[in-house]
PDB file of C-alpha atoms in Angstrom:
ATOM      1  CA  UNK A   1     -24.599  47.911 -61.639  1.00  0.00           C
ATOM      2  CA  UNK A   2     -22.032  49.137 -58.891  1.00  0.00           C
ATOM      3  CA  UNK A   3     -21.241  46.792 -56.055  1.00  0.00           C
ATOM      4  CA  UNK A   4     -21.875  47.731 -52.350  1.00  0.00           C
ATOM      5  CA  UNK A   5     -19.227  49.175 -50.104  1.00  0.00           C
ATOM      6  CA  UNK A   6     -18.816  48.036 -46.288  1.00  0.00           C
ATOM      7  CA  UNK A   7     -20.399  51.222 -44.932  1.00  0.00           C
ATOM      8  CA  UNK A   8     -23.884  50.691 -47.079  1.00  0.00           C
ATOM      9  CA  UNK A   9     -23.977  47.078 -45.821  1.00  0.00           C
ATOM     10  CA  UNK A  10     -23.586  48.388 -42.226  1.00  0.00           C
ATOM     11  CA  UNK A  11     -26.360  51.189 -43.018  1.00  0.00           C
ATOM     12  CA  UNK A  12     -28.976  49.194 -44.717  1.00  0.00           C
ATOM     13  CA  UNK A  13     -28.563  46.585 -41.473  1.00  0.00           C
ATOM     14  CA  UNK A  14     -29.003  49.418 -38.992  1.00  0.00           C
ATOM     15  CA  UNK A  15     -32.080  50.711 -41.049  1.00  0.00           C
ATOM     16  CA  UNK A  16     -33.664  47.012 -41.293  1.00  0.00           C
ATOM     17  CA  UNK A  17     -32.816  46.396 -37.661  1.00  0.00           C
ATOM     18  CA  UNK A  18     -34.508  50.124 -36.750  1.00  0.00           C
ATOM     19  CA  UNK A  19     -37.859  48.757 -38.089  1.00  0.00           C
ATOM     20  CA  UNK A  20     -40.606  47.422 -35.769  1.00  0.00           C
ATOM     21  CA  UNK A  21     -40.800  43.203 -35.498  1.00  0.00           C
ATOM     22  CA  UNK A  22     -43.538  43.088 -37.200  1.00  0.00           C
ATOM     23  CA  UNK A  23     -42.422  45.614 -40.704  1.00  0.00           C
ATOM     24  CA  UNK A  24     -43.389  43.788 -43.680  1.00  0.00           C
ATOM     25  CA  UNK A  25     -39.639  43.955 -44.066  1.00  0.00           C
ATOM     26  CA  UNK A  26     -38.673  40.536 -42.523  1.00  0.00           C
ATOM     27  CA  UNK A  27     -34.629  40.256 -43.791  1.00  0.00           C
ATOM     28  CA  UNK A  28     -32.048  40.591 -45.770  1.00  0.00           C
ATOM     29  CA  UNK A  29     -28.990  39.441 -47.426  1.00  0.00           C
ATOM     30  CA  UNK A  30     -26.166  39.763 -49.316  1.00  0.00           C
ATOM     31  CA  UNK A  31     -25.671  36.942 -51.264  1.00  0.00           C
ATOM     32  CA  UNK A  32     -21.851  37.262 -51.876  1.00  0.00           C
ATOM     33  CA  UNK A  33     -21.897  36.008 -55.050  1.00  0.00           C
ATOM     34  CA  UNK A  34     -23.408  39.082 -56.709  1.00  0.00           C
ATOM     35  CA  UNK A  35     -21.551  41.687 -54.857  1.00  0.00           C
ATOM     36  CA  UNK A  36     -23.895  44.195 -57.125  1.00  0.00           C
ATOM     37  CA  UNK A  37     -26.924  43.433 -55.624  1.00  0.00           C
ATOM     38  CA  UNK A  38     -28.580  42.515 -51.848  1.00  0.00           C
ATOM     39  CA  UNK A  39     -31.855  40.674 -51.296  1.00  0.00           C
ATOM     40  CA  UNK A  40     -35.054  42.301 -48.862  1.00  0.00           C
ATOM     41  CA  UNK A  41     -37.227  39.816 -47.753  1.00  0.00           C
ATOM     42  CA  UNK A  42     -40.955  40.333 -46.832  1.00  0.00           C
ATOM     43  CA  UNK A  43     -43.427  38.318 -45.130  1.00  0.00           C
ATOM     44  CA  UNK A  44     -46.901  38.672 -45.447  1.00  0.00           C
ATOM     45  CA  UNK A  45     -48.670  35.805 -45.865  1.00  0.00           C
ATOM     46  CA  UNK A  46     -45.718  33.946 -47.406  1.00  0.00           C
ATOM     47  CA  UNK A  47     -41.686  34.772 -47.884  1.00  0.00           C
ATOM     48  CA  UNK A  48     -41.269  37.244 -51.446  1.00  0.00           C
ATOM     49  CA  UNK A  49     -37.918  38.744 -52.238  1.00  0.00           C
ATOM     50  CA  UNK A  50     -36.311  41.981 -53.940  1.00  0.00           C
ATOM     51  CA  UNK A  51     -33.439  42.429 -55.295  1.00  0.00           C
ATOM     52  CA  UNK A  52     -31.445  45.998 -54.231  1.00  0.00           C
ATOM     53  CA  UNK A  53     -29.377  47.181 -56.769  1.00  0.00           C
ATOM     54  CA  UNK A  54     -27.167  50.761 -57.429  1.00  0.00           C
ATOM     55  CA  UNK A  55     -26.534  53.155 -59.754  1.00  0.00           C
ATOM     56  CA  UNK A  56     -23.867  55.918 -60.292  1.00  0.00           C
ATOM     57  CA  UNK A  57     -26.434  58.404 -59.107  1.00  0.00           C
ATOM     58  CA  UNK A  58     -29.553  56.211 -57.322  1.00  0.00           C
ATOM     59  CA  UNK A  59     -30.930  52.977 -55.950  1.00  0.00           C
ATOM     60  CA  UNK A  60     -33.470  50.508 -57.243  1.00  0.00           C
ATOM     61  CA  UNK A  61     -35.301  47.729 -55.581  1.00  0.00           C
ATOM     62  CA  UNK A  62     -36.856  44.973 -58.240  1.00  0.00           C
ATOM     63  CA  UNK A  63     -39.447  42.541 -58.062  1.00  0.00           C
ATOM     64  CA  UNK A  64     -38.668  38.978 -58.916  1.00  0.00           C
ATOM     65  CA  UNK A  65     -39.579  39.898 -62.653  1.00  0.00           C
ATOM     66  CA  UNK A  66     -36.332  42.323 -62.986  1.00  0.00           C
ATOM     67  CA  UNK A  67     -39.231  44.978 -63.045  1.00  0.00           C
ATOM     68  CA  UNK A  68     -38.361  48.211 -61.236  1.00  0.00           C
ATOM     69  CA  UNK A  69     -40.794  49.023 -58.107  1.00  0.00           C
ATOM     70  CA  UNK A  70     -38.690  51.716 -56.959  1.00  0.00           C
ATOM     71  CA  UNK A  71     -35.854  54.131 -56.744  1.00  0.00           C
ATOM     72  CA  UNK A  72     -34.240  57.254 -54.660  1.00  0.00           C
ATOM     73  CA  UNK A  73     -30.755  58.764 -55.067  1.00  0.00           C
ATOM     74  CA  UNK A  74     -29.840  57.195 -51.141  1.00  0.00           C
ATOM     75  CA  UNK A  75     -30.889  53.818 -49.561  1.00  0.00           C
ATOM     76  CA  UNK A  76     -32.131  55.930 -46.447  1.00  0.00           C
ATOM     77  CA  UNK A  77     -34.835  57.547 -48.654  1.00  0.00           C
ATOM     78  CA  UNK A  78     -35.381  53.779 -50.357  1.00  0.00           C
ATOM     79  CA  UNK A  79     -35.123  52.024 -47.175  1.00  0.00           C
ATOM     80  CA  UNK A  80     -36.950  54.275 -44.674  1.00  0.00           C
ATOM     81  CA  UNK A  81     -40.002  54.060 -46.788  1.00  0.00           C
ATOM     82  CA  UNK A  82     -39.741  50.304 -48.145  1.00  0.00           C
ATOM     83  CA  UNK A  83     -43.087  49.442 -47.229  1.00  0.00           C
ATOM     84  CA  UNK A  84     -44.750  51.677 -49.885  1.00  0.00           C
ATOM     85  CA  UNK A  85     -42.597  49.860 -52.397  1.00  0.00           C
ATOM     86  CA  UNK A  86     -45.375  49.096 -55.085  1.00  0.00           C
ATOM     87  CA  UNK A  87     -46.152  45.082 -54.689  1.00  0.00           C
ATOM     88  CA  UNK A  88     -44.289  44.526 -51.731  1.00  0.00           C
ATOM     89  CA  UNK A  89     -47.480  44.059 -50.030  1.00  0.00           C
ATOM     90  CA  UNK A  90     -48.766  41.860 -52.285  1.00  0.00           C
ATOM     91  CA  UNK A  91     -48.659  37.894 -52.872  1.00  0.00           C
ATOM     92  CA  UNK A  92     -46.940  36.479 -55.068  1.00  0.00           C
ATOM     93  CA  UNK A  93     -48.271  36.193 -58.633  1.00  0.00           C
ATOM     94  CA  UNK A  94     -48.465  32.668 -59.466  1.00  0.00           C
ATOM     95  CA  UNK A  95     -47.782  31.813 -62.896  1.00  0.00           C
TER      96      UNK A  95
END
């Protein structure tokens, strides 16, 4: 994967901070160790995370299982619509 510039940091905080208080999207992060990816946290019932990661030509959000629950070509159309990410209302499987 492609690591995250300054700019898309600043742009997926101003499109997590544009989201009501109570968006199933509760956080995120960048973990700084794995410049490649950021984390989105959720909060329904109990904390869940997804990993963001980039292509050349798209985006791609993950489920803790490395299983792709989505993609779009820019993190506005990921982002904006986050909460229709397959799963990301759902709790998490135990195993």
């Amino acid at each position: 994967m492609i690591v995250f510039t300054p700019s898309e940091l600043e742009q997926i905080d101003a499109l997590w901070r544009a989201c009501p208080i109570d968006h199933v999207w509760t956080g995120w992060a960048f973990p700084g160790n794995c410049d490649d990816e950021v984390w989105i946290f959720r909060n329904k019932a109990n904390w869940r995370r997804f990993t963001l990661c980039k292509s050349r030509t798209a985006y791609y959000i993950y489920d803790e299982k490395r299983r792709i629950v989505a993609k779009a070509p820019s993190l506005e159309d990921l982002l904006l619509n986050v909460d229709a990410v397959p799963g990301i209302n759902d709790p998490l499987p135990l195993d």
